[in-house]
GROMACS .gro file of C-alpha atoms in nm:
model
  366
    1UNK     CA    1  -1.469   2.735   1.536
    2UNK     CA    2  -1.734   2.776   1.256
    3UNK     CA    3  -1.862   2.570   0.960
    4UNK     CA    4  -1.720   2.667   0.592
    5UNK     CA    5  -2.073   2.685   0.487
    6UNK     CA    6  -2.420   2.708   0.688
    7UNK     CA    7  -2.256   2.813   1.007
    8UNK     CA    8  -2.469   2.750   1.280
    9UNK     CA    9  -2.725   2.500   1.142
   10UNK     CA   10  -2.621   2.256   1.362
   11UNK     CA   11  -2.519   2.427   1.696
   12UNK     CA   12  -2.803   2.352   1.879
   13UNK     CA   13  -2.682   1.976   1.847
   14UNK     CA   14  -2.387   1.980   2.020
   15UNK     CA   15  -2.465   1.863   2.360
   16UNK     CA   16  -2.647   1.575   2.223
   17UNK     CA   17  -2.417   1.242   2.156
   18UNK     CA   18  -2.493   0.990   1.879
   19UNK     CA   19  -2.875   1.112   1.839
   20UNK     CA   20  -2.773   1.349   1.513
   21UNK     CA   21  -2.905   1.062   1.264
   22UNK     CA   22  -2.611   1.200   0.989
   23UNK     CA   23  -2.267   1.138   0.934
   24UNK     CA   24  -1.906   1.269   0.832
   25UNK     CA   25  -1.730   1.143   0.544
   26UNK     CA   26  -1.374   1.158   0.492
   27UNK     CA   27  -1.303   1.125   0.135
   28UNK     CA   28  -1.522   1.233  -0.167
   29UNK     CA   29  -1.466   0.982  -0.447
   30UNK     CA   30  -1.636   0.784  -0.582
   31UNK     CA   31  -1.740   0.499  -0.361
   32UNK     CA   32  -1.817   0.805  -0.113
   33UNK     CA   33  -2.104   0.884  -0.353
   34UNK     CA   34  -2.246   0.537  -0.326
   35UNK     CA   35  -2.204   0.542   0.054
   36UNK     CA   36  -2.403   0.922   0.018
   37UNK     CA   37  -2.634   0.760  -0.182
   38UNK     CA   38  -2.713   0.443   0.028
   39UNK     CA   39  -2.701   0.617   0.350
   40UNK     CA   40  -2.940   0.865   0.238
   41UNK     CA   41  -3.224   0.561   0.156
   42UNK     CA   42  -3.227   0.460   0.502
   43UNK     CA   43  -3.236   0.845   0.644
   44UNK     CA   44  -2.898   0.918   0.724
   45UNK     CA   45  -2.765   1.248   0.612
   46UNK     CA   46  -2.431   1.347   0.493
   47UNK     CA   47  -2.409   1.622   0.746
   48UNK     CA   48  -2.023   1.756   0.575
   49UNK     CA   49  -1.727   1.616   0.424
   50UNK     CA   50  -1.356   1.664   0.442
   51UNK     CA   51  -1.150   1.630   0.149
   52UNK     CA   52  -0.799   1.837   0.056
   53UNK     CA   53  -0.890   1.780  -0.298
   54UNK     CA   54  -1.070   2.168  -0.394
   55UNK     CA   55  -1.253   1.971  -0.706
   56UNK     CA   56  -1.388   1.747  -0.476
   57UNK     CA   57  -1.502   2.013  -0.218
   58UNK     CA   58  -1.684   2.210  -0.536
   59UNK     CA   59  -1.833   1.852  -0.624
   60UNK     CA   60  -1.991   1.813  -0.274
   61UNK     CA   61  -2.086   2.168  -0.213
   62UNK     CA   62  -2.285   2.166  -0.552
   63UNK     CA   63  -2.491   1.881  -0.394
   64UNK     CA   64  -2.533   2.095  -0.080
   65UNK     CA   65  -2.291   1.917   0.129
   66UNK     CA   66  -2.121   2.104   0.407
   67UNK     CA   67  -1.685   2.144   0.371
   68UNK     CA   68  -1.516   2.077   0.691
   69UNK     CA   69  -1.123   2.204   0.738
   70UNK     CA   70  -1.032   1.981   1.005
   71UNK     CA   71  -1.124   1.652   1.167
   72UNK     CA   72  -1.193   1.898   1.474
   73UNK     CA   73  -1.406   2.115   1.314
   74UNK     CA   74  -1.623   1.808   1.181
   75UNK     CA   75  -1.624   1.672   1.559
   76UNK     CA   76  -1.804   1.930   1.692
   77UNK     CA   77  -2.128   1.840   1.536
   78UNK     CA   78  -2.073   1.518   1.736
   79UNK     CA   79  -2.216   1.310   1.432
   80UNK     CA   80  -2.375   0.947   1.505
   81UNK     CA   81  -2.083   0.854   1.286
   82UNK     CA   82  -1.740   0.884   1.072
   83UNK     CA   83  -1.763   0.743   0.713
   84UNK     CA   84  -1.417   0.694   0.623
   85UNK     CA   85  -1.397   0.667   0.232
   86UNK     CA   86  -1.027   0.800   0.130
   87UNK     CA   87  -0.770   0.604  -0.007
   88UNK     CA   88  -0.672   0.291   0.131
   89UNK     CA   89  -0.319   0.417   0.225
   90UNK     CA   90  -0.456   0.676   0.461
   91UNK     CA   91  -0.701   0.451   0.668
   92UNK     CA   92  -0.453   0.425   0.961
   93UNK     CA   93  -0.408   0.773   1.026
   94UNK     CA   94  -0.736   0.896   0.987
   95UNK     CA   95  -0.850   0.611   1.198
   96UNK     CA   96  -0.570   0.745   1.460
   97UNK     CA   97  -0.680   1.082   1.436
   98UNK     CA   98  -0.994   1.052   1.480
   99UNK     CA   99  -0.973   0.822   1.802
  100UNK     CA  100  -0.720   1.125   1.932
  101UNK     CA  101  -1.068   1.360   1.933
  102UNK     CA  102  -1.306   1.112   2.059
  103UNK     CA  103  -1.192   0.764   2.170
  104UNK     CA  104  -1.570   0.660   2.189
  105UNK     CA  105  -1.647   0.709   1.798
  106UNK     CA  106  -1.837   0.531   1.540
  107UNK     CA  107  -1.625   0.431   1.277
  108UNK     CA  108  -1.733   0.292   0.905
  109UNK     CA  109  -1.445   0.233   0.750
  110UNK     CA  110  -1.417   0.136   0.338
  111UNK     CA  111  -1.313  -0.208   0.247
  112UNK     CA  112  -1.027  -0.246   0.277
  113UNK     CA  113  -0.938  -0.163   0.656
  114UNK     CA  114  -0.592  -0.090   0.605
  115UNK     CA  115  -0.273  -0.223   0.392
  116UNK     CA  116  -0.104  -0.566   0.533
  117UNK     CA  117   0.181  -0.373   0.665
  118UNK     CA  118  -0.020  -0.172   0.899
  119UNK     CA  119  -0.228  -0.418   1.054
  120UNK     CA  120   0.003  -0.456   1.378
  121UNK     CA  121   0.016  -0.092   1.393
  122UNK     CA  122  -0.344  -0.096   1.372
  123UNK     CA  123  -0.403  -0.397   1.675
  124UNK     CA  124  -0.190  -0.167   1.857
  125UNK     CA  125  -0.415   0.171   1.792
  126UNK     CA  126  -0.743  -0.033   1.877
  127UNK     CA  127  -0.653  -0.218   2.198
  128UNK     CA  128  -0.794   0.090   2.396
  129UNK     CA  129  -1.051   0.236   2.161
  130UNK     CA  130  -1.366   0.220   2.348
  131UNK     CA  131  -1.618   0.310   2.012
  132UNK     CA  132  -1.744   0.126   1.760
  133UNK     CA  133  -1.549   0.045   1.436
  134UNK     CA  134  -1.754  -0.142   1.109
  135UNK     CA  135  -1.566  -0.201   0.791
  136UNK     CA  136  -1.801  -0.165   0.511
  137UNK     CA  137  -1.708  -0.518   0.306
  138UNK     CA  138  -2.070  -0.495   0.157
  139UNK     CA  139  -2.019  -0.888   0.016
  140UNK     CA  140  -2.093  -0.996   0.387
  141UNK     CA  141  -2.412  -0.891   0.372
  142UNK     CA  142  -2.499  -1.086   0.007
  143UNK     CA  143  -2.821  -1.289   0.024
  144UNK     CA  144  -2.735  -1.455  -0.241
  145UNK     CA  145  -2.400  -1.616  -0.081
  146UNK     CA  146  -2.650  -1.715   0.212
  147UNK     CA  147  -2.857  -1.891  -0.030
  148UNK     CA  148  -2.565  -2.042  -0.170
  149UNK     CA  149  -2.423  -2.194   0.204
  150UNK     CA  150  -2.791  -2.292   0.267
  151UNK     CA  151  -2.850  -2.505  -0.008
  152UNK     CA  152  -2.484  -2.677   0.008
  153UNK     CA  153  -2.588  -2.764   0.379
  154UNK     CA  154  -2.919  -2.876   0.237
  155UNK     CA  155  -2.783  -3.085  -0.023
  156UNK     CA  156  -2.503  -3.288   0.175
  157UNK     CA  157  -2.241  -3.109  -0.081
  158UNK     CA  158  -1.927  -3.216   0.003
  159UNK     CA  159  -1.708  -2.931  -0.191
  160UNK     CA  160  -1.386  -3.071  -0.433
  161UNK     CA  161  -1.366  -2.737  -0.572
  162UNK     CA  162  -1.498  -2.387  -0.479
  163UNK     CA  163  -1.453  -2.091  -0.756
  164UNK     CA  164  -1.500  -1.715  -0.636
  165UNK     CA  165  -1.440  -1.510  -0.952
  166UNK     CA  166  -1.521  -1.122  -1.045
  167UNK     CA  167  -1.441  -1.026  -1.380
  168UNK     CA  168  -1.492  -0.721  -1.574
  169UNK     CA  169  -1.334  -0.524  -1.889
  170UNK     CA  170  -1.161  -0.201  -1.696
  171UNK     CA  171  -0.936  -0.092  -1.961
  172UNK     CA  172  -1.157   0.214  -1.977
  173UNK     CA  173  -1.116   0.290  -1.635
  174UNK     CA  174  -0.742   0.274  -1.670
  175UNK     CA  175  -0.713   0.486  -1.926
  176UNK     CA  176  -0.917   0.723  -1.743
  177UNK     CA  177  -0.709   0.757  -1.466
  178UNK     CA  178  -0.827   0.459  -1.170
  179UNK     CA  179  -0.601   0.364  -0.966
  180UNK     CA  180  -0.304   0.087  -0.982
  181UNK     CA  181  -0.233  -0.144  -0.728
  182UNK     CA  182   0.143  -0.213  -0.711
  183UNK     CA  183   0.114  -0.467  -0.450
  184UNK     CA  184  -0.142  -0.714  -0.524
  185UNK     CA  185  -0.223  -0.610  -0.880
  186UNK     CA  186  -0.549  -0.669  -1.015
  187UNK     CA  187  -0.648  -0.863  -0.720
  188UNK     CA  188  -0.622  -0.504  -0.519
  189UNK     CA  189  -0.973  -0.405  -0.698
  190UNK     CA  190  -1.201  -0.655  -0.620
  191UNK     CA  191  -0.997  -0.912  -0.431
  192UNK     CA  192  -1.158  -0.829  -0.090
  193UNK     CA  193  -1.467  -0.925  -0.228
  194UNK     CA  194  -1.381  -1.244  -0.401
  195UNK     CA  195  -1.201  -1.347  -0.046
  196UNK     CA  196  -1.516  -1.227   0.181
  197UNK     CA  197  -1.783  -1.440  -0.054
  198UNK     CA  198  -1.607  -1.761   0.031
  199UNK     CA  199  -1.508  -1.675   0.422
  200UNK     CA  200  -1.848  -1.608   0.415
  201UNK     CA  201  -1.945  -1.991   0.386
  202UNK     CA  202  -1.773  -2.102   0.687
  203UNK     CA  203  -1.389  -2.139   0.871
  204UNK     CA  204  -1.387  -2.455   0.697
  205UNK     CA  205  -1.359  -2.283   0.370
  206UNK     CA  206  -1.043  -2.098   0.534
  207UNK     CA  207  -0.683  -2.144   0.363
  208UNK     CA  208  -0.473  -2.432   0.495
  209UNK     CA  209  -0.246  -2.458   0.226
  210UNK     CA  210  -0.143  -2.213  -0.032
  211UNK     CA  211  -0.112  -2.306  -0.360
  212UNK     CA  212  -0.029  -2.143  -0.687
  213UNK     CA  213  -0.084  -1.750  -0.785
  214UNK     CA  214  -0.107  -1.686  -1.222
  215UNK     CA  215  -0.087  -1.281  -1.378
  216UNK     CA  216  -0.130  -1.208  -1.686
  217UNK     CA  217  -0.007  -0.814  -1.822
  218UNK     CA  218  -0.194  -0.594  -1.994
  219UNK     CA  219  -0.122  -0.313  -2.241
  220UNK     CA  220  -0.309  -0.025  -2.309
  221UNK     CA  221  -0.278   0.252  -2.564
  222UNK     CA  222  -0.360   0.640  -2.470
  223UNK     CA  223  -0.331   0.900  -2.734
  224UNK     CA  224  -0.111   0.660  -2.967
  225UNK     CA  225   0.091   0.591  -2.659
  226UNK     CA  226   0.133   0.237  -2.542
  227UNK     CA  227   0.174   0.132  -2.178
  228UNK     CA  228   0.297  -0.172  -2.035
  229UNK     CA  229   0.107  -0.251  -1.703
  230UNK     CA  230   0.256  -0.577  -1.504
  231UNK     CA  231   0.047  -0.840  -1.357
  232UNK     CA  232  -0.280  -0.595  -1.390
  233UNK     CA  233  -0.467  -0.789  -1.684
  234UNK     CA  234  -0.559  -1.090  -1.444
  235UNK     CA  235  -0.473  -1.301  -1.137
  236UNK     CA  236  -0.577  -1.629  -1.000
  237UNK     CA  237  -0.478  -1.756  -0.670
  238UNK     CA  238  -0.541  -2.125  -0.513
  239UNK     CA  239  -0.546  -2.244  -0.190
  240UNK     CA  240  -0.654  -2.578  -0.045
  241UNK     CA  241  -0.932  -2.484   0.243
  242UNK     CA  242  -0.923  -2.693   0.620
  243UNK     CA  243  -1.198  -2.907   0.448
  244UNK     CA  244  -1.005  -3.002   0.184
  245UNK     CA  245  -1.169  -2.828  -0.108
  246UNK     CA  246  -0.961  -2.656  -0.394
  247UNK     CA  247  -1.041  -2.230  -0.366
  248UNK     CA  248  -0.961  -2.100  -0.673
  249UNK     CA  249  -0.970  -1.668  -0.646
  250UNK     CA  250  -0.993  -1.527  -1.016
  251UNK     CA  251  -1.035  -1.184  -1.123
  252UNK     CA  252  -0.984  -0.989  -1.527
  253UNK     CA  253  -0.929  -0.672  -1.591
  254UNK     CA  254  -0.969  -0.733  -1.897
  255UNK     CA  255  -1.302  -0.922  -1.924
  256UNK     CA  256  -1.216  -1.255  -1.971
  257UNK     CA  257  -1.468  -1.507  -1.810
  258UNK     CA  258  -1.278  -1.795  -1.717
  259UNK     CA  259  -1.516  -1.985  -1.473
  260UNK     CA  260  -1.836  -1.985  -1.644
  261UNK     CA  261  -2.133  -2.156  -1.525
  262UNK     CA  262  -2.474  -2.246  -1.672
  263UNK     CA  263  -2.800  -2.069  -1.577
  264UNK     CA  264  -2.644  -1.721  -1.574
  265UNK     CA  265  -2.945  -1.532  -1.758
  266UNK     CA  266  -3.177  -1.591  -1.986
  267UNK     CA  267  -2.945  -1.469  -2.281
  268UNK     CA  268  -2.659  -1.609  -2.181
  269UNK     CA  269  -2.758  -1.942  -2.059
  270UNK     CA  270  -2.515  -2.188  -2.132
  271UNK     CA  271  -2.226  -1.955  -2.307
  272UNK     CA  272  -2.075  -1.681  -2.127
  273UNK     CA  273  -2.115  -1.317  -2.295
  274UNK     CA  274  -1.909  -1.130  -2.544
  275UNK     CA  275  -1.970  -0.768  -2.467
  276UNK     CA  276  -1.743  -0.527  -2.307
  277UNK     CA  277  -1.777  -0.406  -1.991
  278UNK     CA  278  -1.929  -0.701  -1.888
  279UNK     CA  279  -1.963  -0.797  -1.508
  280UNK     CA  280  -1.947  -1.144  -1.410
  281UNK     CA  281  -1.963  -1.232  -1.090
  282UNK     CA  282  -2.031  -1.590  -0.936
  283UNK     CA  283  -1.956  -1.843  -0.617
  284UNK     CA  284  -1.958  -2.175  -0.728
  285UNK     CA  285  -1.935  -2.499  -0.520
  286UNK     CA  286  -1.845  -2.792  -0.703
  287UNK     CA  287  -1.943  -3.176  -0.576
  288UNK     CA  288  -1.751  -3.422  -0.791
  289UNK     CA  289  -1.853  -3.714  -0.641
  290UNK     CA  290  -2.244  -3.625  -0.679
  291UNK     CA  291  -2.224  -3.446  -0.959
  292UNK     CA  292  -2.390  -3.135  -0.828
  293UNK     CA  293  -2.271  -2.763  -0.845
  294UNK     CA  294  -2.421  -2.491  -0.695
  295UNK     CA  295  -2.345  -2.134  -0.837
  296UNK     CA  296  -2.423  -1.805  -0.687
  297UNK     CA  297  -2.442  -1.502  -0.946
  298UNK     CA  298  -2.452  -1.165  -0.788
  299UNK     CA  299  -2.608  -0.849  -0.966
  300UNK     CA  300  -2.548  -0.702  -1.202
  301UNK     CA  301  -2.717  -0.995  -1.394
  302UNK     CA  302  -2.751  -0.932  -1.755
  303UNK     CA  303  -3.121  -0.911  -1.808
  304UNK     CA  304  -3.204  -0.869  -1.427
  305UNK     CA  305  -3.321  -0.545  -1.222
  306UNK     CA  306  -3.033  -0.401  -1.072
  307UNK     CA  307  -2.978  -0.537  -0.707
  308UNK     CA  308  -3.088  -0.890  -0.816
  309UNK     CA  309  -2.872  -1.189  -0.770
  310UNK     CA  310  -2.986  -1.550  -0.870
  311UNK     CA  311  -2.859  -1.920  -0.791
  312UNK     CA  312  -2.850  -2.239  -0.994
  313UNK     CA  313  -2.845  -2.554  -0.916
  314UNK     CA  314  -2.712  -2.771  -1.182
  315UNK     CA  315  -2.645  -3.144  -1.134
  316UNK     CA  316  -2.427  -3.316  -1.406
  317UNK     CA  317  -2.364  -2.989  -1.588
  318UNK     CA  318  -2.731  -2.912  -1.650
  319UNK     CA  319  -2.942  -2.667  -1.467
  320UNK     CA  320  -3.214  -2.796  -1.241
  321UNK     CA  321  -3.326  -2.535  -1.033
  322UNK     CA  322  -3.313  -2.138  -1.068
  323UNK     CA  323  -3.376  -1.938  -0.779
  324UNK     CA  324  -3.390  -1.588  -0.937
  325UNK     CA  325  -3.466  -1.215  -0.831
  326UNK     CA  326  -3.295  -1.270  -0.510
  327UNK     CA  327  -3.290  -0.903  -0.400
  328UNK     CA  328  -2.915  -0.866  -0.298
  329UNK     CA  329  -2.855  -0.480  -0.255
  330UNK     CA  330  -2.559  -0.568  -0.064
  331UNK     CA  331  -2.416  -0.201   0.012
  332UNK     CA  332  -2.757  -0.108   0.089
  333UNK     CA  333  -2.797  -0.398   0.351
  334UNK     CA  334  -2.426  -0.353   0.467
  335UNK     CA  335  -2.507   0.038   0.540
  336UNK     CA  336  -2.828  -0.057   0.724
  337UNK     CA  337  -2.618  -0.313   0.931
  338UNK     CA  338  -2.397  -0.104   1.027
  339UNK     CA  339  -2.592   0.177   1.146
  340UNK     CA  340  -2.837  -0.039   1.317
  341UNK     CA  341  -2.490  -0.163   1.492
  342UNK     CA  342  -2.410   0.183   1.611
  343UNK     CA  343  -2.736   0.261   1.745
  344UNK     CA  344  -2.698  -0.041   1.965
  345UNK     CA  345  -2.990  -0.279   1.764
  346UNK     CA  346  -2.735  -0.586   1.621
  347UNK     CA  347  -2.433  -0.699   1.634
  348UNK     CA  348  -2.096  -0.625   1.448
  349UNK     CA  349  -2.168  -0.706   1.062
  350UNK     CA  350  -1.798  -0.704   0.985
  351UNK     CA  351  -1.563  -0.613   1.285
  352UNK     CA  352  -1.206  -0.487   1.247
  353UNK     CA  353  -1.055  -0.829   1.317
  354UNK     CA  354  -1.307  -0.984   1.011
  355UNK     CA  355  -1.177  -0.723   0.791
  356UNK     CA  356  -0.772  -0.788   0.915
  357UNK     CA  357  -0.865  -1.178   0.807
  358UNK     CA  358  -0.936  -1.077   0.450
  359UNK     CA  359  -0.651  -0.844   0.430
  360UNK     CA  360  -0.433  -1.155   0.544
  361UNK     CA  361  -0.595  -1.440   0.312
  362UNK     CA  362  -0.542  -1.142   0.029
  363UNK     CA  363  -0.165  -1.145   0.117
  364UNK     CA  364  -0.115  -1.492   0.178
  365UNK     CA  365   0.091  -1.533  -0.176
  366UNK     CA  366   0.303  -1.238  -0.117
   0.00000   0.00000   0.00000
């Protein structure tokens, strides 16, 4: 069987398992381009892609990337791992078909690992799987979250409220055809990141009792025609954690920041930004008895270099300390950790079990 382009480039390597420093990518959308870039930065080449969309195929060819017509054809070059960047609805089928070809394959799956209704089938499928599977939930690797966790321990913070917010005005994204999640609504875009930032603090922050959920709708205008998007404007979810803290998970697709904490940036030190298309990502732990708040701000931060976060300690609402310029290229770190796991150099940074827990928490209110 022949490659569609550069036909015999890797034929001399077909008998070598897992020492070819490259991956085959399933899907060639926006997130795939980020994977390609971050993996290339650590010496992992894209050996080829599989995508049924002819436009996406042509885009890949322009970048010098091979196109495979099937998983079977791609498997002939025996890549170090498969990079699954296709839509979430297809993850289960793609995983199943790769395992049929190679039950010892290395799989990197973009988050979320699957839809909630597919969890049981996926668990059954993975029972006989002998390979390695990592889910790219890059915020698990965040050094900002690690610093927040270190500080709440060293300061002996008793958490009363935990806020995890990710907000950005995505109206133009919707107008330009961004997919609409009709199950989790606005929470379907950044929801897994919002959840995992809290989970990473420890199991005592996992849900014990589900609380209220709030939605906002959104109206958009496309070519003078109005469209009503129910529950796509904002979602806010509450739960009580095992340790008794009230946890708030919030996201706004219209850019409305709700939980602003001081010290975010020099320009926006004590008031939130008003500009459109502004990203605001924060994890904050509040101790109401001591009056201490530890807030971690994720990149991009206005005035900071891309890939740099910061952590702020407040006493009674007044900034006491800022730890800035925290190198926090979460996707780059996450990719590096996944590759090192495939190479046997470290433990799994985000296993299927952890990824399934994320999906389950996201769906507790449904």
